Coordinates of C-alpha atoms and ligand atoms in Angstrom, one line a residue:
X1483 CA 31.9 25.7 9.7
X1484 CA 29.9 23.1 7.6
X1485 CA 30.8 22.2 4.5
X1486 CA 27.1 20.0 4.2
X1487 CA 26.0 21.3 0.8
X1488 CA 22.4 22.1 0.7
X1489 CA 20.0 20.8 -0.9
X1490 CA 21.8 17.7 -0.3
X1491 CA 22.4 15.8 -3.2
X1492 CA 19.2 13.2 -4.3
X1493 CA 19.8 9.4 -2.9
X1494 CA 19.6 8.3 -6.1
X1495 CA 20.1 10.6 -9.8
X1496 CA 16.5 9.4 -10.8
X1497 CA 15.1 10.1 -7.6
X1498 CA 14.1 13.7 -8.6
X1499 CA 13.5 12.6 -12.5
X1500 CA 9.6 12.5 -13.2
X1501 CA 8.9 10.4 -16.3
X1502 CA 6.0 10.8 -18.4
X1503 CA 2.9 8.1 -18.9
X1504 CA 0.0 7.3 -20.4
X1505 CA -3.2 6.1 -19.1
X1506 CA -4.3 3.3 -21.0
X1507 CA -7.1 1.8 -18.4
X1508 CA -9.4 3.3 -15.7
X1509 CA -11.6 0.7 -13.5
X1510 CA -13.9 1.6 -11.3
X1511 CA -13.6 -0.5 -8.1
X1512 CA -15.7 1.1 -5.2
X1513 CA -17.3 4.6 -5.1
X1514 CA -14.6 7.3 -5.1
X1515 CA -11.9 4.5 -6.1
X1516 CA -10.6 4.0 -9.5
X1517 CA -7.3 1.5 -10.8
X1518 CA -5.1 3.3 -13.1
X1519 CA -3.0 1.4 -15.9
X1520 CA -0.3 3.3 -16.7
X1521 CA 2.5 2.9 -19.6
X1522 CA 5.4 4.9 -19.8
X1523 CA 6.0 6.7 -22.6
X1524 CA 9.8 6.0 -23.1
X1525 CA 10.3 2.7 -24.2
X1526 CA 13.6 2.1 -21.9
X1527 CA 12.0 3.2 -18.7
X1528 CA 8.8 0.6 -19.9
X1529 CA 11.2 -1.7 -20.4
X1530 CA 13.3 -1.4 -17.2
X1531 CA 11.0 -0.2 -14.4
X1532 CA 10.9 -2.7 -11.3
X1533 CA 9.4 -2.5 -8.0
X1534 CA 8.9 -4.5 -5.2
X1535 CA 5.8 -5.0 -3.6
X1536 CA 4.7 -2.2 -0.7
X1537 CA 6.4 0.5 -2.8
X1538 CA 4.9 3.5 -4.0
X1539 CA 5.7 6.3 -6.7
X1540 CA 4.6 9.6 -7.0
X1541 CA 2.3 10.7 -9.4
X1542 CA 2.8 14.5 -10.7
X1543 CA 0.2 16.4 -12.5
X1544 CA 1.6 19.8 -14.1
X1545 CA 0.1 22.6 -12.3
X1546 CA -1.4 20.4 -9.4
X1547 CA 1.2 18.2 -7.6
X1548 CA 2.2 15.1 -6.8
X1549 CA 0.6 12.2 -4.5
X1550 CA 2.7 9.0 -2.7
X1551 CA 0.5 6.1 -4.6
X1552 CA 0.9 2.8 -3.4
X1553 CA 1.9 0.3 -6.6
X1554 CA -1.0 -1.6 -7.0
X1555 CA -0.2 -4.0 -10.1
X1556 CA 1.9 -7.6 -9.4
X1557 CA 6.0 -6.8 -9.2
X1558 CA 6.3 -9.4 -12.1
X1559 CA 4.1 -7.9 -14.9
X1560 CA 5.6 -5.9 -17.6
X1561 CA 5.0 -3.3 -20.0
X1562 CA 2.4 -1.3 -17.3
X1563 CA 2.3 -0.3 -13.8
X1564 CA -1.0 -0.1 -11.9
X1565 CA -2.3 2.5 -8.7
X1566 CA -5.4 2.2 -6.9
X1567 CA -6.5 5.7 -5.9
X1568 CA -9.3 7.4 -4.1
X1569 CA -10.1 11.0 -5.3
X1570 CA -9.8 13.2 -2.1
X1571 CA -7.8 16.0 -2.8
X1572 CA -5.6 18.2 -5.3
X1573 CA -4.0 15.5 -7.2
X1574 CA -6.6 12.9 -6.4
X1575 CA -8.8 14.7 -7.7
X1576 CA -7.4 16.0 -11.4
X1577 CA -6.7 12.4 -11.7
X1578 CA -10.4 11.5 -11.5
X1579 CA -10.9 13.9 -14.0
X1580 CA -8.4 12.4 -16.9
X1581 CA -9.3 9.5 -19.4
X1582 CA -8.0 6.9 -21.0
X1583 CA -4.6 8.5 -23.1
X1584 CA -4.3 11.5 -20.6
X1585 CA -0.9 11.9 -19.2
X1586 CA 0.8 11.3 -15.6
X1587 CA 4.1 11.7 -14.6
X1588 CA 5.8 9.1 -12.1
X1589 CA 8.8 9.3 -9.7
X1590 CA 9.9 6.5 -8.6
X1591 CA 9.9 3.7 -7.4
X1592 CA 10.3 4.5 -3.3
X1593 CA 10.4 3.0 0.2
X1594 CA 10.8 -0.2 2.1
X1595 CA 8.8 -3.3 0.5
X1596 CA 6.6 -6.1 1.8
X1597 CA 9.4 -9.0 3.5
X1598 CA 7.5 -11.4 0.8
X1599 CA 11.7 -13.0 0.0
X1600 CA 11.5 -13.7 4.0
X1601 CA 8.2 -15.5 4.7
X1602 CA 9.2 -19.2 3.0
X1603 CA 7.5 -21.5 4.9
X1604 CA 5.7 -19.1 7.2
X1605 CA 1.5 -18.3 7.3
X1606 CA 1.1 -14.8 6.2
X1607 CA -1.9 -13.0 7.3
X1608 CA -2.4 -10.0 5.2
X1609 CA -4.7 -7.9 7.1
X1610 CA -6.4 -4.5 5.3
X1611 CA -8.5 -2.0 6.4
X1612 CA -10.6 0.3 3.0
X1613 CA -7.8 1.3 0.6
X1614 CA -5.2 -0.6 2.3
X1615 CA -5.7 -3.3 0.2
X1616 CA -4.6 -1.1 -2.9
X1617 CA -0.4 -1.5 -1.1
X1618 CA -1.1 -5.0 -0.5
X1619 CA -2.3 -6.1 -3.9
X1620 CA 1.5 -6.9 -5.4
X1621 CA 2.1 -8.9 -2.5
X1622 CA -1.0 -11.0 -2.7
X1623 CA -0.3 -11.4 -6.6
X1624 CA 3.0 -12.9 -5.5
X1625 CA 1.8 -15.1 -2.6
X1626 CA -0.7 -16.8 -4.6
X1627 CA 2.5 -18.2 -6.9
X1628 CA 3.9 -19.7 -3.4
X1629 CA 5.0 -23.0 -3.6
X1630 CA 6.6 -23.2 0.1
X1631 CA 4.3 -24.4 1.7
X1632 CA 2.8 -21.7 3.6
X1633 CA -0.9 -20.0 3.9
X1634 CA -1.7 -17.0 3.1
X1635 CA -4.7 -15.9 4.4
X1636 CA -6.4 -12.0 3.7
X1637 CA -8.8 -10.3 5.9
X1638 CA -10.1 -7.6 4.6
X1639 CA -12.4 -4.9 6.4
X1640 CA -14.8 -1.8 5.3
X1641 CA -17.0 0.8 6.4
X1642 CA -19.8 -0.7 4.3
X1643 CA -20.5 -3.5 1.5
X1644 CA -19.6 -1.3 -1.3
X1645 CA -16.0 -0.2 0.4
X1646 CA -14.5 -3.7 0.1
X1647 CA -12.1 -3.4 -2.9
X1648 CA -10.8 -5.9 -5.5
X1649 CA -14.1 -7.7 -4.9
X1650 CA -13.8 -9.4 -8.5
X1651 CA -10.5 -10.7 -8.3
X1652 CA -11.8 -12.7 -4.8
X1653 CA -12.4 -15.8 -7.3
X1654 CA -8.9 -16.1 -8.7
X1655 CA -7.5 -15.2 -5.3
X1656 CA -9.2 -18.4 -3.4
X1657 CA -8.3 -20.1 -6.8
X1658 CA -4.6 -20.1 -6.1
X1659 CA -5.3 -21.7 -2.2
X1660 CA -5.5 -17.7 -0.9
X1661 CA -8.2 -17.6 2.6
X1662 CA -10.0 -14.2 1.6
X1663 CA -12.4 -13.3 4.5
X1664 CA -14.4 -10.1 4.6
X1665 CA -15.6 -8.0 7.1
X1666 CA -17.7 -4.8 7.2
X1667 CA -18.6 -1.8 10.1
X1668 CA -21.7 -1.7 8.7
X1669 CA -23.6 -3.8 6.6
X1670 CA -26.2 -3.0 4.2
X1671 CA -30.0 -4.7 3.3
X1672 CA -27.8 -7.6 0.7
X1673 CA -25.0 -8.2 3.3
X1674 CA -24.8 -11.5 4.4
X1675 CA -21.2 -11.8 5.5
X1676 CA -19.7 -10.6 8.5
X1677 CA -20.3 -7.3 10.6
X1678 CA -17.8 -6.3 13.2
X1679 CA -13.7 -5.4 12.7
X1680 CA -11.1 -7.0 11.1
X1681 CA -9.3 -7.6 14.5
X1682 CA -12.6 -10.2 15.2
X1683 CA -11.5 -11.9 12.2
X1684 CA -8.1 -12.3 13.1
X1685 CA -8.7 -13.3 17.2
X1686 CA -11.3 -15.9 15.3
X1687 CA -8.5 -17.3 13.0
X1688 CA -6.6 -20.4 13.6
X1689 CA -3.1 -19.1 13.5
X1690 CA 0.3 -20.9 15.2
X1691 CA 1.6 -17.2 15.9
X1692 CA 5.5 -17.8 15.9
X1693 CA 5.4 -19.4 12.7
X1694 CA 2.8 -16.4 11.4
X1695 CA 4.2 -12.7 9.4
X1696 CA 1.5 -10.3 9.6
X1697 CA 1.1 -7.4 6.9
X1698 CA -0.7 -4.5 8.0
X1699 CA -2.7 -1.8 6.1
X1700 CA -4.8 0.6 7.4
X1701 CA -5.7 3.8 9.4
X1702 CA -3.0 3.6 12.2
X1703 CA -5.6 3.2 15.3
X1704 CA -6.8 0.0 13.2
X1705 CA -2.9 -1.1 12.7
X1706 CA -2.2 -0.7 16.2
X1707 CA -5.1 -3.1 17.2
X1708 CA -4.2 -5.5 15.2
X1709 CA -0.7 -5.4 16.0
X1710 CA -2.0 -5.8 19.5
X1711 CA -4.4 -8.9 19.1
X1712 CA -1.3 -10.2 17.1
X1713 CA 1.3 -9.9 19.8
X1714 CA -2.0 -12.1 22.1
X1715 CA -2.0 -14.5 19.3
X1716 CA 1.9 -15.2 20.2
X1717 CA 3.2 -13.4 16.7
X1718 CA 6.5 -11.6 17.5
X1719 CA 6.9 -7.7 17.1
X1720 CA 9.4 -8.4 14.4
X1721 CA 7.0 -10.4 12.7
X1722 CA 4.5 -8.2 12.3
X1723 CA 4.4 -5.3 9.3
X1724 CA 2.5 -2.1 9.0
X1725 CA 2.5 0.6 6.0
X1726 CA 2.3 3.6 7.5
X1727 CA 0.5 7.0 5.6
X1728 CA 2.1 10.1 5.9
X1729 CA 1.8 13.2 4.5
X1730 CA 5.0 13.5 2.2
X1731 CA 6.7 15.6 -0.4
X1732 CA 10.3 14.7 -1.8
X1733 CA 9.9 10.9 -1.0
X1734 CA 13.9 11.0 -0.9
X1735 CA 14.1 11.5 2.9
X1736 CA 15.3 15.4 2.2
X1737 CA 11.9 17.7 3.4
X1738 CA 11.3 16.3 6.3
X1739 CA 7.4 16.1 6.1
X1740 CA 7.1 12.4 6.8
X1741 CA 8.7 12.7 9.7
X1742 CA 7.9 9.9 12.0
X1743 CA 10.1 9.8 15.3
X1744 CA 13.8 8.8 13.9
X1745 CA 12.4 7.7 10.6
X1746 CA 11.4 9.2 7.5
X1747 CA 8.2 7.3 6.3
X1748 CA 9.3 7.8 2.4
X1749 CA 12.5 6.2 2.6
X1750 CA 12.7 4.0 6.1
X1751 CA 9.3 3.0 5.1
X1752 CA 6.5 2.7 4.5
X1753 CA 6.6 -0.6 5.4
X1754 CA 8.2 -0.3 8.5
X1755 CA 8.7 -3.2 11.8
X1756 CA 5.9 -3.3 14.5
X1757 CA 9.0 -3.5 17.4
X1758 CA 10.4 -0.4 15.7
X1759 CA 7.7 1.8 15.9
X1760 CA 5.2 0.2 18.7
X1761 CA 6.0 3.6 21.1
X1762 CA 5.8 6.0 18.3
X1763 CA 2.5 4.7 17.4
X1764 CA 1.0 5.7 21.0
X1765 CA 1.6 9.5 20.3
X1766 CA -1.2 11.5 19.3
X1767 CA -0.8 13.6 16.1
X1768 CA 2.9 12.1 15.2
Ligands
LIG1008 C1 3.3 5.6 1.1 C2 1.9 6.1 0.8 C3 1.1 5.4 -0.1 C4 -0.2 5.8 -0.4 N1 -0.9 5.1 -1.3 C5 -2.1 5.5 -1.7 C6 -2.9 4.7 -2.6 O1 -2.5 3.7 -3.1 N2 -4.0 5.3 -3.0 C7 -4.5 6.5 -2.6 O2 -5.6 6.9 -3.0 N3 -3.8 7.2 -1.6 C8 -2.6 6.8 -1.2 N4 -1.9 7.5 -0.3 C9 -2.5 8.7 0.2 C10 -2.3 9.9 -0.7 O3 -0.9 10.2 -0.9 C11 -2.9 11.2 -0.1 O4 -4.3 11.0 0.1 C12 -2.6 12.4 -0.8 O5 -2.8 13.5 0.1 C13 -3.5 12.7 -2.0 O6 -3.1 13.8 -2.6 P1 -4.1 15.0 -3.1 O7 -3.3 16.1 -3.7 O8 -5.1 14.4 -4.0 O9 -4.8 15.4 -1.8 P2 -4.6 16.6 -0.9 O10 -4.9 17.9 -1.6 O11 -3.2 16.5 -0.4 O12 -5.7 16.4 0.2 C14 -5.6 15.2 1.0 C15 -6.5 15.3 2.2 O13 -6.2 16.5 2.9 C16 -7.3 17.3 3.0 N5 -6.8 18.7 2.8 C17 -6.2 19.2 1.7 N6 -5.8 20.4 1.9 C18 -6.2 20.7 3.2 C19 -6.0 21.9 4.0 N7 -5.5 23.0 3.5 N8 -6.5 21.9 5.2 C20 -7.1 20.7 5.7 N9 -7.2 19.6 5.0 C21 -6.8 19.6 3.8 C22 -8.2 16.9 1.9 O14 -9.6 17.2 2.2 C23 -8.0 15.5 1.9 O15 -8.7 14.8 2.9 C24 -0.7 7.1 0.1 C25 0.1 7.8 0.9 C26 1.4 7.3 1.3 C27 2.2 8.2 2.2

């Protein structure tokens, strides 16, 4: 007989612990899409939270639920944590509806970061599709305070003009020696840049592929096609990262409901290796 306890005991004691916070900015950044600011209430978890880069938490409204939201906000800054979140459903939603001062509560912080400590002297190509941007956002705050040597380069796609996030902070990102190139499905009467998919920005870019990390954000049939006109590009499987979105629930590898082959998206990613999950990718509905 098995002597497994069940529920299993949390991978970490805070895992389960939600901890109350504050709301002390809302911007808007494209329709549907707001930036929360958040501060925790308790002075030591202000004080103490880290995160890397990739991560997410989840935010819990009483009554509602929770949501897996990326960590929008650079790794490094202190006192407040920022998520970049598009009002779609239960959670989203209520969120839209709070103000300035109304309180979240936060689990967290959970899954497999960005491999920003392993690309010293390599060209990362961060490559986003809509809100995908919103995971990748700590990472570019970090990779424009590269001194190794290496490019980074973003490419950044949208349905439509208005979908293309951060738009503001493009300045300060080409600033700091960032390569930010846009690309939109569809564009509209004031668009002058580029029309087509992000995958035509990155078979257009001059890349030496072994010496290139990709970082991947998007729907999964746009990930796969980039990982794809990667691989042509001569960028190794292993070199090449992609968040993956599933629905989830405990974020501690316990329920199950990020199931994704052998790996639990929650806590073996979401930032998970191209070469790990390049068959699981082809079936349908996984
Ligand atoms: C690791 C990770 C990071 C993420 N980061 C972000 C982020 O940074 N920003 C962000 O905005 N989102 C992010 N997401 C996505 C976010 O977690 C989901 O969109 C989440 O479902 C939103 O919760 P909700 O309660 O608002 O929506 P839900 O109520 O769960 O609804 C989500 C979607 O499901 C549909 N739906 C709901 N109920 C039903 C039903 N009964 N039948 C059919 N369809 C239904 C809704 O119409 C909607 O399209 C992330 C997800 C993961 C896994």
């Amino acid at each position: 007989m098995s002597t497994t306890a069940w529920p299993p005991a949390p991978a970490a004691s805070d895992s389960w612990r939600a901890h109350p916070a504050r709301i002390v900015s809302i911007l808007d950044e494209t329709p549907g899409v707001r930036t929360y600011e958040l501060a925790f209430d308790e002075p030591a978890v202000r004080a103490g939270y880290r995160f890397a880069a990739g991560q997410f938490n989840m935010l819990y409204l009483p009554g509602i639920g929770e949501a897996a939201i990326s960590l929008s906000s650079d790794p490094e800054h202190r006192g407040t944590i920022a998520h970049t979140v598009r009002a779609v459903g239960n959670v989203t939603d209520a969120l839209a509806r709070l103000a300035v001062g109304g309180q979240v509560f936060v689990r967290g912080p959970f899954g497999t970061p960005w491999p920003i400590d392993a690309v010293a002297g390599r060209d990362v190509v961060i490559v986003a599709g809509g809100l995908g941007l919103a995971s990748q956002r700590a990472a570019i705050r970090q990779l424009a305070r590269r001194t190794d040597g290496g490019r980074t380069i973003v490419l950044h796609g949208a349905k439509r003009p208005d979908g293309l996030l951060y738009t503001a902070e493009y300045a300060g990102w080409r600033a700091a020696g960032i390569d930010v190139q846009t690309v939109v499905n569809e564009g509209d009467r004031g668009w002058q840049g580029r029309v087509g998919l992000v995958t035509h920005l990155l078979a257009d870019l001059a890349i030496h592929g072994p010496a290139t990390t990709i970082l991947c954000c998007g729907p999964d049939a746009m990930m796969t096609g980039v990982a794809e006109a990667a691989l042509r590009r001569g960028v190794a499987a292993e070199s090449i990262h992609l968040s993956l979105e599933r629905n989830m629930a405990c974020a501690v590898a316990h329920c199950g409901l990020c199931q994704f082959g052998p790996h639990f998206v929650c806590r073996d990613g979401p930032v998970l290796r191209y070469d790990r999950v390049a068959g699981l990718m082809r079936v349908p509905q996984l």
